[in-house]
mmCIF file of C-alpha atoms in Angstrom:
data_model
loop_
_atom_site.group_PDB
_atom_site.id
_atom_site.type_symbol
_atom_site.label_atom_id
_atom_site.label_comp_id
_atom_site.label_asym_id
_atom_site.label_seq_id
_atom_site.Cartn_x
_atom_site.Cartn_y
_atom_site.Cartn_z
ATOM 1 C CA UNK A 1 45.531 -4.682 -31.014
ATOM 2 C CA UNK A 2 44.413 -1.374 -29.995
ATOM 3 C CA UNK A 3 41.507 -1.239 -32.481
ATOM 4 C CA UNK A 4 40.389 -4.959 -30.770
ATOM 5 C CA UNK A 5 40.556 -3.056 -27.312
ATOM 6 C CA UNK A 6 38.322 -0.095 -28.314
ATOM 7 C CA UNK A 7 35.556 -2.784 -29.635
ATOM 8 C CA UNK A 8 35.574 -4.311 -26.746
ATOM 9 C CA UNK A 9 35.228 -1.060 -24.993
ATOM 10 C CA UNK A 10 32.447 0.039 -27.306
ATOM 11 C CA UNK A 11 30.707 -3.622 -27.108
ATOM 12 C CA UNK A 12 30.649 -3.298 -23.198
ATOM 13 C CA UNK A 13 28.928 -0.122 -23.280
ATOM 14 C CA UNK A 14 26.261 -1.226 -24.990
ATOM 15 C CA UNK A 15 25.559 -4.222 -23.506
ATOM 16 C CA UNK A 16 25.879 -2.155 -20.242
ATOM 17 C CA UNK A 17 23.086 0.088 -21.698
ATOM 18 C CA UNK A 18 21.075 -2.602 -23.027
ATOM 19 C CA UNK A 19 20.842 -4.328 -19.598
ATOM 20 C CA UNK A 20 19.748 -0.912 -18.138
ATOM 21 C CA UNK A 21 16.919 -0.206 -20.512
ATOM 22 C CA UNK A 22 15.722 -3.889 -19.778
ATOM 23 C CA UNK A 23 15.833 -3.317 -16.291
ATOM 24 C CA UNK A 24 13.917 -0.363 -16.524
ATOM 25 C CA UNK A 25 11.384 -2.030 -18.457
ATOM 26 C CA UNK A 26 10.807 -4.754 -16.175
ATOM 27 C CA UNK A 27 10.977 -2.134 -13.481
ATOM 28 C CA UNK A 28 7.990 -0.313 -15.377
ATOM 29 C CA UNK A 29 6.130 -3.361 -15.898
ATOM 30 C CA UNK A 30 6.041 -4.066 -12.183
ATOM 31 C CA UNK A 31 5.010 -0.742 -11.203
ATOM 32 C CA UNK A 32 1.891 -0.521 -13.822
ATOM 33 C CA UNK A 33 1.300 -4.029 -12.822
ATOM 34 C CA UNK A 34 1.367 -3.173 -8.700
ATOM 35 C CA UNK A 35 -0.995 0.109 -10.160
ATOM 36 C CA UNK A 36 -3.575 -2.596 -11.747
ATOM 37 C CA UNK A 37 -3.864 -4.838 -8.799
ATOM 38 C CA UNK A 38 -4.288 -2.096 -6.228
ATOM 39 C CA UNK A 39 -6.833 -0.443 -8.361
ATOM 40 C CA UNK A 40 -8.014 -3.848 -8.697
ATOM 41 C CA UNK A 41 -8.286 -5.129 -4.495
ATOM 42 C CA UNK A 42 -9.631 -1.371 -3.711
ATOM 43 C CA UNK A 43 -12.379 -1.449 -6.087
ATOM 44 C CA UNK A 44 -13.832 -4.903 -4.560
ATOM 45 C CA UNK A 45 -13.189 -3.633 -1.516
ATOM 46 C CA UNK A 46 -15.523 -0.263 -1.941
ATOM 47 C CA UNK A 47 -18.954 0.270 -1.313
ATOM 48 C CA UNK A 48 -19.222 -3.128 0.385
ATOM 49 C CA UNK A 49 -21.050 -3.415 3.419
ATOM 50 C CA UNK A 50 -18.348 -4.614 5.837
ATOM 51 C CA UNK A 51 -16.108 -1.870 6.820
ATOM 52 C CA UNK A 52 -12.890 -2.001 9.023
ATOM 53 C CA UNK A 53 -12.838 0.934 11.449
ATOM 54 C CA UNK A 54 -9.891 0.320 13.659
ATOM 55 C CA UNK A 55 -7.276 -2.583 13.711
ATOM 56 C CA UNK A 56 -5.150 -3.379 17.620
ATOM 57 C CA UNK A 57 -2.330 -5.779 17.182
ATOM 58 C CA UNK A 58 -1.842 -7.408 20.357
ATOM 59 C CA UNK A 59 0.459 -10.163 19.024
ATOM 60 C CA UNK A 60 2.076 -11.500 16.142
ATOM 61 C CA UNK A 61 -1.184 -13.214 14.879
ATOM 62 C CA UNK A 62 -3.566 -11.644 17.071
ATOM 63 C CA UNK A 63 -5.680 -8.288 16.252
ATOM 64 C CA UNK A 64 -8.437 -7.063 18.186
ATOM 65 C CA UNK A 65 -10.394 -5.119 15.560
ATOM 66 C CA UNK A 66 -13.445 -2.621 15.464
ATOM 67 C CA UNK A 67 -15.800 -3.545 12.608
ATOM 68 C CA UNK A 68 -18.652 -2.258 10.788
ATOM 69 C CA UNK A 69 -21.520 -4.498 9.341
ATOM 70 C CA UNK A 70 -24.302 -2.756 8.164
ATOM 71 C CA UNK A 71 -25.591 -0.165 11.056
ATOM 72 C CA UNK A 72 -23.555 -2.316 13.588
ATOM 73 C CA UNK A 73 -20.435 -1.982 15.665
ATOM 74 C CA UNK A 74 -18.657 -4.795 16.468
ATOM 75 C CA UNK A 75 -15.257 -5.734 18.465
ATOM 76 C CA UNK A 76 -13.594 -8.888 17.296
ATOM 77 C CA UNK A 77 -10.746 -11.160 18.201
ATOM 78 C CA UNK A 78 -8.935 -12.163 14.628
ATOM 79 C CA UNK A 79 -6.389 -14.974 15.454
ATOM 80 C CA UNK A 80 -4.323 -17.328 13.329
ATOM 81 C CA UNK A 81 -7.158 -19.751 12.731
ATOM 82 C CA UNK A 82 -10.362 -18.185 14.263
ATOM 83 C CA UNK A 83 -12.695 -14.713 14.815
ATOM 84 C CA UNK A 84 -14.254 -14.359 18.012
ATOM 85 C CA UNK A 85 -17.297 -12.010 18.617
ATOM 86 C CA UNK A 86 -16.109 -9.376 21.410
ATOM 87 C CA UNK A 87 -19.130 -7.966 22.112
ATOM 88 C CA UNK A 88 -21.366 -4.923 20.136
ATOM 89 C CA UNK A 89 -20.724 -1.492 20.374
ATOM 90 C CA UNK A 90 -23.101 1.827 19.774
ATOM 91 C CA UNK A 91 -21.721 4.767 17.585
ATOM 92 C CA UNK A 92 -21.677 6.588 20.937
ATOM 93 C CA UNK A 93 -19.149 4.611 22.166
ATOM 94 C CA UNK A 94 -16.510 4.947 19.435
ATOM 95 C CA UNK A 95 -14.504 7.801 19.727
ATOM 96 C CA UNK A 96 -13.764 8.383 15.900
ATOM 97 C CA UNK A 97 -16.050 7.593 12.905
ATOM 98 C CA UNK A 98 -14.583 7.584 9.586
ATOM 99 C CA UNK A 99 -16.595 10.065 7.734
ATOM 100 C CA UNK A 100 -20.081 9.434 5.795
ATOM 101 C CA UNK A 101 -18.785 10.528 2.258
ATOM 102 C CA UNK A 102 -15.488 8.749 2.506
ATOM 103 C CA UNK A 103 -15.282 5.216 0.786
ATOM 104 C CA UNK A 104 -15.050 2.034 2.821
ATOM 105 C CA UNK A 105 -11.003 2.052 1.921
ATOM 106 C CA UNK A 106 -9.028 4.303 4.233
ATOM 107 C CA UNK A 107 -7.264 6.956 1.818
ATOM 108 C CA UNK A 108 -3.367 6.692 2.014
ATOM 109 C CA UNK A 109 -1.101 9.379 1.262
ATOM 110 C CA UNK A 110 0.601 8.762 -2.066
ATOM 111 C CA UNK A 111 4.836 8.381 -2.689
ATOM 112 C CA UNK A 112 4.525 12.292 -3.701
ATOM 113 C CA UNK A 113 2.588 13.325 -0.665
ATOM 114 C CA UNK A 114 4.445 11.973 1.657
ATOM 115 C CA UNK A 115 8.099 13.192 -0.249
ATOM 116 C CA UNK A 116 7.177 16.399 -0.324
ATOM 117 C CA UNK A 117 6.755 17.028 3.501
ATOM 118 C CA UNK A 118 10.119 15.375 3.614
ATOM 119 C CA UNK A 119 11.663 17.840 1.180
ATOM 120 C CA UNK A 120 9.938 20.721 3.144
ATOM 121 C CA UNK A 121 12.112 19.515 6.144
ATOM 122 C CA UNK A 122 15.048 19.670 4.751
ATOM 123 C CA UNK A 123 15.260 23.508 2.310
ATOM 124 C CA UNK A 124 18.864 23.174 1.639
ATOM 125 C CA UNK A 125 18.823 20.179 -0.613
#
């Protein structure tokens, strides 16, 4: 009886384990995965000649945004179902340009980046 019990003990241990190493393996799997497809959208995105300066939101599912195409400024309306010309705009009268040797994609700070100005704030931990 008491052997039977320590089996079972043993058995539930190591399906316990088991079901944590396949976790973490479809845990890694999605992360490479997310990795690829960012990689992925960023690289189609670069070096292209449309270029998203600034984005509004002034509703749910409606952005006024500040676009680049080409040499030219434009402000546009982006709805649900339709973009609307605003009007052009010079260089002079945006207040911030993103600068000429950064890529068309805005850089983000990473996971680590942003954890480690979190773990500045805190010292004792």
């Amino acid at each position: 009886m008491i052997l039977l019990e320590i089996s079972s003990g043993w058995e539930s241990f190591f399906q316990l384990i088991g079901v944590l190493l396949i976790f973490l393996f479809v845990l890694a799997i999605t992360y490479f995965t997310t990795k690829w497809i960012a990689g992925y959208q960023k690289g189609a995105m670069c070096n292209k000649n449309i270029n998203v300066i600034e984005t509004f939101r002034v509703n749910n599912n409606k952005f006024i945004q500040i676009i680049q195409i080409g040499e030219k400024y434009l402000a546009i309306s982006v709805c649900k179902d339709t973009i609307n010309v605003l009007t052009e705009l010079t260089k002079e009268q945006l207040t911030w340009l993103p600068p000429e040797d950064e890529k068309a994609v805005a850089k983000t700070p990473n996971f680590q980046e942003i954890f480690e100005k979190l773990k500045g704030k805190f010292p004792g931990k």
